[in-house]
Short mmCIF file of C-alpha atoms in Angstrom, two decimals:
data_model
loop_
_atom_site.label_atom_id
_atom_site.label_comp_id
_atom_site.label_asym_id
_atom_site.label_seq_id
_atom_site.Cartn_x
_atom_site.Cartn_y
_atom_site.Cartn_z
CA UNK A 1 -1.63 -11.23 -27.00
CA UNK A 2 1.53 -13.48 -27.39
CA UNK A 3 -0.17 -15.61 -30.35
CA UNK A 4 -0.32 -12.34 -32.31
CA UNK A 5 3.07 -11.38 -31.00
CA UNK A 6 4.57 -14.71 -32.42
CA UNK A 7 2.21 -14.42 -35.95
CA UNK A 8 4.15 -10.73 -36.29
CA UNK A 9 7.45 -12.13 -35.51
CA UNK A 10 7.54 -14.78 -37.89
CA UNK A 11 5.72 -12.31 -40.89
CA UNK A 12 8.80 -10.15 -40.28
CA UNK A 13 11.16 -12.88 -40.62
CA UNK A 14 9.23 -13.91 -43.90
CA UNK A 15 9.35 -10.29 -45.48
CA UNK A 16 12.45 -9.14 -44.23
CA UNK A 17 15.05 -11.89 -44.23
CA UNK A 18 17.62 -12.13 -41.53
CA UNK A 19 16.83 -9.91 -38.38
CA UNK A 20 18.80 -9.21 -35.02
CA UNK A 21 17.09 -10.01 -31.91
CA UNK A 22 17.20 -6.05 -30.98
CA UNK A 23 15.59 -4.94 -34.59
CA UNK A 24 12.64 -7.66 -33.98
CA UNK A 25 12.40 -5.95 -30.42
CA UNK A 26 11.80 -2.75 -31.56
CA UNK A 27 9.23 -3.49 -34.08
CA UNK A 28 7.29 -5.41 -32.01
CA UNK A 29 7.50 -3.15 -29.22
CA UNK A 30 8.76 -5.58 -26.36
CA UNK A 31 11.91 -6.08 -24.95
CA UNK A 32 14.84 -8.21 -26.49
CA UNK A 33 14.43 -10.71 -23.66
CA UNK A 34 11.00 -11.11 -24.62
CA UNK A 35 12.01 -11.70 -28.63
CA UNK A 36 14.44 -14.77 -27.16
CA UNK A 37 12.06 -16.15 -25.52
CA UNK A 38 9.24 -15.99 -28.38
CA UNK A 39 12.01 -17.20 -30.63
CA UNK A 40 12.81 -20.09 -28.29
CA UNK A 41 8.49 -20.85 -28.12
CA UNK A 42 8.57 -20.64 -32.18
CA UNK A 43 11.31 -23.56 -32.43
CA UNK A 44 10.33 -25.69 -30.26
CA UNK A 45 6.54 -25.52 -31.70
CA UNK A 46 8.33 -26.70 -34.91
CA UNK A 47 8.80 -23.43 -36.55
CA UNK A 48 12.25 -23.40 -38.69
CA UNK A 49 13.29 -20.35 -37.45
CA UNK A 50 16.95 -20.51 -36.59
CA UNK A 51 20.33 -18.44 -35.19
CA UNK A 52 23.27 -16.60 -37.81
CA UNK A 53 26.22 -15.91 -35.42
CA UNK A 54 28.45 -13.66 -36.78
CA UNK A 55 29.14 -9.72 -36.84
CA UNK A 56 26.12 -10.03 -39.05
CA UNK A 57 24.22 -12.39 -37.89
CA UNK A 58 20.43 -12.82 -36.68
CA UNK A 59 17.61 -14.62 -36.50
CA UNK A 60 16.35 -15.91 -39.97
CA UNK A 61 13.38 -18.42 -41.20
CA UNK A 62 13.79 -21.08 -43.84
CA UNK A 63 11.72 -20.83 -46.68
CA UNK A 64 7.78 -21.95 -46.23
CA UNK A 65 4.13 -22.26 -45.04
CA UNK A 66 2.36 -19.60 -46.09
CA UNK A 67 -1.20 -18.73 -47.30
CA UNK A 68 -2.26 -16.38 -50.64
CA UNK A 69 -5.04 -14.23 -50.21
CA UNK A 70 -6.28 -13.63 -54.02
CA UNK A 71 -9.21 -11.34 -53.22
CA UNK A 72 -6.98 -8.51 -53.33
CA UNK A 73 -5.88 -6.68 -56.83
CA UNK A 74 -2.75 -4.81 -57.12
CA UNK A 75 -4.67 -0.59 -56.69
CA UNK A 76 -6.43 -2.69 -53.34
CA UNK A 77 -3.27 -3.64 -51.77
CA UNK A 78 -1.50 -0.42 -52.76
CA UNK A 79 -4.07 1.41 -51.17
CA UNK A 80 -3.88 -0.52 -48.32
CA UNK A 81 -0.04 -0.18 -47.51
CA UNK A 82 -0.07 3.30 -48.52
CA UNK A 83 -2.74 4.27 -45.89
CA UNK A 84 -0.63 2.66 -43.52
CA UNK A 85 2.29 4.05 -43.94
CA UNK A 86 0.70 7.68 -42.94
CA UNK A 87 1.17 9.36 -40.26
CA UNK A 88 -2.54 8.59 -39.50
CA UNK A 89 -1.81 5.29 -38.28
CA UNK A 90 -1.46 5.56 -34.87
CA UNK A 91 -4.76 7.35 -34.14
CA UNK A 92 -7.13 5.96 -31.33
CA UNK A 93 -4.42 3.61 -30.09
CA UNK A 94 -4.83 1.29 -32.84
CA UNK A 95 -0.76 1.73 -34.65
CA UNK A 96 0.48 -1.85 -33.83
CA UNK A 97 -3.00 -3.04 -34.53
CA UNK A 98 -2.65 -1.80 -38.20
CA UNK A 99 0.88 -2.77 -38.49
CA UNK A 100 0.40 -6.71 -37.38
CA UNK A 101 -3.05 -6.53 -40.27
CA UNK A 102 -0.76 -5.26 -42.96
CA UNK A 103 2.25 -7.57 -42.67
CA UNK A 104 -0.09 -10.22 -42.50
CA UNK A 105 -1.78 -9.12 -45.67
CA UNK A 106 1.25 -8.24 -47.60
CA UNK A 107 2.82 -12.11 -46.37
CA UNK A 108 -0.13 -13.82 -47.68
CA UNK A 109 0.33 -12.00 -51.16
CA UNK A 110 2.02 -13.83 -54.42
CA UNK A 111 5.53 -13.40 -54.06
CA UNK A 112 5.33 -11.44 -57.29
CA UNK A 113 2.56 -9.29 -56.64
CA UNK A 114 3.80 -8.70 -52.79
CA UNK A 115 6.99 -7.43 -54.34
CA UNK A 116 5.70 -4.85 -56.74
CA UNK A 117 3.13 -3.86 -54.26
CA UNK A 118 5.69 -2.72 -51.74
CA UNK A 119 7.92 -1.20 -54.01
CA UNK A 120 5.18 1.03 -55.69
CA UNK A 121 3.94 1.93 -51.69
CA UNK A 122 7.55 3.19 -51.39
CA UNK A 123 6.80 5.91 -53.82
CA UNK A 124 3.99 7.96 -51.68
CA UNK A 125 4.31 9.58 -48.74
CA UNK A 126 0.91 10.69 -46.58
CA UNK A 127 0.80 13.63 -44.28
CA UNK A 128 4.47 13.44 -43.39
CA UNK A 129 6.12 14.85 -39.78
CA UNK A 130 6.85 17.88 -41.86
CA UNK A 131 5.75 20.02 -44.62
CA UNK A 132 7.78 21.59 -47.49
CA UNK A 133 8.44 24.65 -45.00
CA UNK A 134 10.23 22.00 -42.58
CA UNK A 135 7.94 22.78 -39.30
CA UNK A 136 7.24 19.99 -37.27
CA UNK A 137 3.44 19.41 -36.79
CA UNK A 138 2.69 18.81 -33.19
CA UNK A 139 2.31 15.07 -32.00
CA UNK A 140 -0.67 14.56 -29.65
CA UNK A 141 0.36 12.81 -26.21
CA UNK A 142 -2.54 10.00 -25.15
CA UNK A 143 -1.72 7.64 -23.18
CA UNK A 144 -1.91 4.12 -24.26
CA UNK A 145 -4.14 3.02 -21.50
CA UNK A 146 -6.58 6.09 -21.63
CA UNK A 147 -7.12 5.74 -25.15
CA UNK A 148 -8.10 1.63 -24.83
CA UNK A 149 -10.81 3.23 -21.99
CA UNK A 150 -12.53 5.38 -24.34
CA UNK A 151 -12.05 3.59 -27.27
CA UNK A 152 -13.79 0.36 -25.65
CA UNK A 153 -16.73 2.72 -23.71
CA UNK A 154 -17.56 3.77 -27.49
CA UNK A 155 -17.52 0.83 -29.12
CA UNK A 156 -19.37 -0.86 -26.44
CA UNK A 157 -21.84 1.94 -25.62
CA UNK A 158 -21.28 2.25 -22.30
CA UNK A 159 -20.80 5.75 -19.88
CA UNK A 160 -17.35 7.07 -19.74
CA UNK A 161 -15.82 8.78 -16.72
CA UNK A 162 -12.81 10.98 -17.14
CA UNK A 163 -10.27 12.78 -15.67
CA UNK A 164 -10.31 16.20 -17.84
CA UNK A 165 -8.98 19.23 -17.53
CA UNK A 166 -10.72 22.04 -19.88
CA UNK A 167 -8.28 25.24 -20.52
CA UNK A 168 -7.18 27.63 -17.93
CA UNK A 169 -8.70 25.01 -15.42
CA UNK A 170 -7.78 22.19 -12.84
CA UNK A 171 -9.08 18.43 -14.01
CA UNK A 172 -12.29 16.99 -12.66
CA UNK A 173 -13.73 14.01 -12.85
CA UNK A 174 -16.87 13.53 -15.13
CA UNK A 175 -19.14 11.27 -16.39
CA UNK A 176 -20.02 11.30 -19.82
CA UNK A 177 -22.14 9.23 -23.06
CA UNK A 178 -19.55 9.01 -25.43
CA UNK A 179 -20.94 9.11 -29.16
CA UNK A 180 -17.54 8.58 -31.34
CA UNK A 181 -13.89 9.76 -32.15
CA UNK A 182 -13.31 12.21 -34.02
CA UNK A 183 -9.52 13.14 -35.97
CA UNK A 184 -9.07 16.52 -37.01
CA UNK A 185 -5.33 18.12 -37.94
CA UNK A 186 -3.58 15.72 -35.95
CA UNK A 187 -5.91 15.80 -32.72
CA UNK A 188 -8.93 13.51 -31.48
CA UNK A 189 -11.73 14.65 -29.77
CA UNK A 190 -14.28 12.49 -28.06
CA UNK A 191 -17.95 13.42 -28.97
CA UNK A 192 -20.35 12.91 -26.43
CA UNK A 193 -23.40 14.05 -24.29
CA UNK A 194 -23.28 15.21 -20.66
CA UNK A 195 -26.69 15.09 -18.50
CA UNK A 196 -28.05 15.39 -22.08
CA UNK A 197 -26.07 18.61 -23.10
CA UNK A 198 -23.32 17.99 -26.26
CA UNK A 199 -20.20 17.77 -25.25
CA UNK A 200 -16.71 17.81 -27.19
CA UNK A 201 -13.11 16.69 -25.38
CA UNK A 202 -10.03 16.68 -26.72
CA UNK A 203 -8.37 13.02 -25.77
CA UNK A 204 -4.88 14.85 -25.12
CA UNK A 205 -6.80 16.57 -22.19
CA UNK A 206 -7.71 13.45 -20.49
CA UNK A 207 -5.58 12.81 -17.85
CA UNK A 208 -7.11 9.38 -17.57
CA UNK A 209 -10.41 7.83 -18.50
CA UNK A 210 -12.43 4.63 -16.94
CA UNK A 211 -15.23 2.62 -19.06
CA UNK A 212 -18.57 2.14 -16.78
CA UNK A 213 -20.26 -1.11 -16.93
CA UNK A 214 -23.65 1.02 -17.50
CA UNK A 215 -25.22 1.56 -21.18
CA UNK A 216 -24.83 4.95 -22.39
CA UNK A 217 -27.56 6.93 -23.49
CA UNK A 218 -27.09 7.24 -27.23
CA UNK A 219 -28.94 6.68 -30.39
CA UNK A 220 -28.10 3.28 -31.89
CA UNK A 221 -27.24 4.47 -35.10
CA UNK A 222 -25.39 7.98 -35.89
CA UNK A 223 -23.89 10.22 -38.29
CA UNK A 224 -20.69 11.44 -37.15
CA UNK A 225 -19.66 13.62 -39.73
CA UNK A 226 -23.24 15.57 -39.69
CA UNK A 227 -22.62 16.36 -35.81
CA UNK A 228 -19.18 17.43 -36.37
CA UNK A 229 -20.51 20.03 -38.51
CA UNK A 230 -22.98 21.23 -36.32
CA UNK A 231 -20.78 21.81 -33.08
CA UNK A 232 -17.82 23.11 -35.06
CA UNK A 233 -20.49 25.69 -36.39
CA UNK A 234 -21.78 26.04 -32.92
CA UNK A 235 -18.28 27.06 -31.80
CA UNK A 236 -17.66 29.35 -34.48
CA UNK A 237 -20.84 31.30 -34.15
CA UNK A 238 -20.54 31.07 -29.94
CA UNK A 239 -18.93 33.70 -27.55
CA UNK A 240 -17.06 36.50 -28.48
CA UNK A 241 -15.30 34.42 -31.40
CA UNK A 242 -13.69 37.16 -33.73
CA UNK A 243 -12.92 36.28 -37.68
CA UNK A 244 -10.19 37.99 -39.08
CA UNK A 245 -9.32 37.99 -43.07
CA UNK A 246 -5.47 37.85 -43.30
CA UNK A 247 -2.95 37.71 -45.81
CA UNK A 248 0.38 36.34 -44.78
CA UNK A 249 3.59 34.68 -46.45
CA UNK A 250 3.34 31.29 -46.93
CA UNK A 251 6.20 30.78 -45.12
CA UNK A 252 4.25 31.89 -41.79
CA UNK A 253 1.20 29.91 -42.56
CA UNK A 254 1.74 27.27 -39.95
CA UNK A 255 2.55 29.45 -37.22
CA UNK A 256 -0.19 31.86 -37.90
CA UNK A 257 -2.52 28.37 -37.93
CA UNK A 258 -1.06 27.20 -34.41
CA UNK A 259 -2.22 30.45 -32.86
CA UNK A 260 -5.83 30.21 -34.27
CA UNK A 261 -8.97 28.51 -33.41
CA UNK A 262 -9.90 27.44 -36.59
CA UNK A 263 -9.57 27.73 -40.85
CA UNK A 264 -12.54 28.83 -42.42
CA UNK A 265 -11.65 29.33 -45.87
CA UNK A 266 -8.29 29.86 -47.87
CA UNK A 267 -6.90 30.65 -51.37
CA UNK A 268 -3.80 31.72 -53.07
CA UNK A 269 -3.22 35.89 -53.33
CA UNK A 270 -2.20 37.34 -56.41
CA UNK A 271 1.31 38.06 -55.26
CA UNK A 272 1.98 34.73 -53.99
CA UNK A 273 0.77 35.25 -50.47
CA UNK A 274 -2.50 33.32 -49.03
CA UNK A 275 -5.27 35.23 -48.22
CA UNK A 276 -6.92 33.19 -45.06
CA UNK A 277 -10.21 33.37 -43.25
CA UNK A 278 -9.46 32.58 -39.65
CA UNK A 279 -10.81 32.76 -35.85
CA UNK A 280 -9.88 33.77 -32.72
CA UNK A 281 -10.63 33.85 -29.42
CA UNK A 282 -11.32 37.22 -29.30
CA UNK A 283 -10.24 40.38 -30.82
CA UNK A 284 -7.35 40.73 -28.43
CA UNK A 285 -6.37 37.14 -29.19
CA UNK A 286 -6.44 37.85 -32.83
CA UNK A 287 -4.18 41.08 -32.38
CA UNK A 288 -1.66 39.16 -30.42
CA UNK A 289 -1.56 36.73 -32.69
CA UNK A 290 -1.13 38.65 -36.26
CA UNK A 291 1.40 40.91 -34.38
CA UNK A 292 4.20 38.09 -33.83
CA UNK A 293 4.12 37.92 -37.82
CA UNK A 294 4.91 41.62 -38.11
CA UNK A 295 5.14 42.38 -41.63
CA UNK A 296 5.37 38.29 -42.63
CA UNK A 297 0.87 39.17 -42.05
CA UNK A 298 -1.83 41.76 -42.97
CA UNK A 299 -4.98 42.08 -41.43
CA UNK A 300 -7.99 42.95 -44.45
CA UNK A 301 -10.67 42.70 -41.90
CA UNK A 302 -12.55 43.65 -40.19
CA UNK A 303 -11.30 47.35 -39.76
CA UNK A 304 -10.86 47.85 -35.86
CA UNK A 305 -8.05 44.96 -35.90
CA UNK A 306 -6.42 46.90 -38.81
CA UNK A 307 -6.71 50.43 -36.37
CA UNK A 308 -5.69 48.25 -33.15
CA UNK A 309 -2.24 46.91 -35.20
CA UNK A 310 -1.52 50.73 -36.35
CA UNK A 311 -1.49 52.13 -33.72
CA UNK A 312 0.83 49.57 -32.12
CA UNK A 313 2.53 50.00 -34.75
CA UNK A 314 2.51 54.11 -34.16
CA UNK A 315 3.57 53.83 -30.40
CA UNK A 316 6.42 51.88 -31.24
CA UNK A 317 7.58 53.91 -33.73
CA UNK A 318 6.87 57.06 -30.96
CA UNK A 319 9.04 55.62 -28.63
CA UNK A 320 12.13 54.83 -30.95
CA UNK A 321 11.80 58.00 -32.76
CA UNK A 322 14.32 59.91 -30.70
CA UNK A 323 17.46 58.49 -31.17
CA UNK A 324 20.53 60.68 -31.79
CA UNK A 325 21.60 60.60 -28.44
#
């Protein structure tokens, strides 16, 4: 809404000083034309926001009106910017909701206790784009206006159809009773019941998604955590699921956890490798997968993946053997 819009624009000019017209434009995600034109709105509402010219110039906002929120100590509002700051932020579509909420908290702070507060948030860093081996972690694509379908359809109770398309398979349209939104290493999944049966889609699957006016059939109250643990056990116990005890170099963890299905236990080796409980599709999956590591991985179990890798391993060195030609 364009009353937010103009609450966020004048909370940046308050925190950050003087701003180009561009810089407001990108972190309010709108176009530059747009920031002139909420600029324009702000002064002639009375606002004292006014123009620098100049190589360094911008759009700045004279000194004033304000409110203090004192319910907050200084651990509460460092918890709160720090949490925002994650990576984490953006989930279920609700990023610029979060950013607008924190500006406006850390604008209504003391001016000495909004200081410190932001310089001590400076200091952490949650869940960052990439870990100490410098791998970028995989960003989930949603789009904006699929995840405002099944985040309202949740919220409101109602039935959810959407566009998904399962692995290996074209998408279909399907109606659904969504339950709640789940995060999980980066990606959401949408819990929910299908003519009764329990049902889990991942939102990145979605090719779109439209909230029905009809109620869903849910229970009023639920415990989201308690059903995640159930179908992720489900799934771990279900098909021909194979899990494999590895050890592997630290420096392949992440790309021996992008192959997998899931982490079921880890700990540090003795010789500074992790030794990893993890599963596969199946056992040819699993092979596959611990064979791109070469000798980075080593299968401990179960036994007939250890055979399966040495006698790859054999044939390989069969067909090289031969040489001196």
């Amino acid at each position: 809404m364009r009353a937010d819009r103009l609450v966020s624009l004048v909370l940046l000019l308050r925190q950050r000083g003087r701003l180009t017209a561009d810089t407001l434009a990108r972190e309010l995600e709108v176009s530059t034309r747009t920031v002139l034109r909420d600029i324009e709105a702000l002064s002639t509402a009375g606002a004292p926001v006014y123009a620098e010219r100049g190589r360094h110039g911008g759009f700045a906002l004279a000194p004033g009106f304000r409110t203090e929120l004192t319910g907050l100590n200084h651990e509460e509002t460092l918890a709160l910017l720090t949490t925002g700051s994650s990576r984490g932020e953006p989930l279920f579509g609700l990023g610029p909701a979060l950013a607008s909420a924190l500006r406006k908290v850390v604008d209504s702070l003391p001016a000495n206790h909004r200081t410190t507060a932001s310089d001590a948030a400076q200091r952490f860093l949650v869940d960052p784009e990439t870990d100490l081996l410098s791998r970028r972690l995989p960003a989930e694509q949603v789009s904006g206006t699929t995840m405002i379908e099944v985040r309202r359809a949740v919220l409101a109770g109602h039935k959810l159809r959407i566009h998904y398309a399962a692995v290996d398979q074209s998408p279909k349209w399907r109606t659904v009773d969504p339950i709640g939104l789940v995060t999980v290493r980066g990606q959401s999944y949408l819990l929910a019941t299908r003519s009764g049966a329990d049902r889990t889609y991942r939102l990145s699957r979605m090719q779109a998604a439209e909230e029905l006016p009809e109620a869903a059939e849910r229970p009023d109250r639920v415990d989201l955590d308690r059903i995640w643990r159930e179908r992720s056990a489900r799934f771990l116990s279900g098909g021909d699921h194979v899990t494999v005890l590895v050890r592997v170099s630290p420096a392949r963890r992440e790309e021996l956890l992008d192959t997998a299905l899931a982490v079921r236990a880890e700990e540090p080796d003795a010789d500074g490798r992790l030794r990893l409980e993890v599963t596969f599709q199946d056992t040819r999956h699993a092979e596959w997968a611990l064979w791109q590591l070469g000798t980075d991985a080593e299968a401990l179990a179960p036994w007939s993946l250890r055979t399966a890798l040495r006698d790859r391993a054999a044939a390989i060195v069969a067909r090289y053997e031969d040489t001196d030609t």
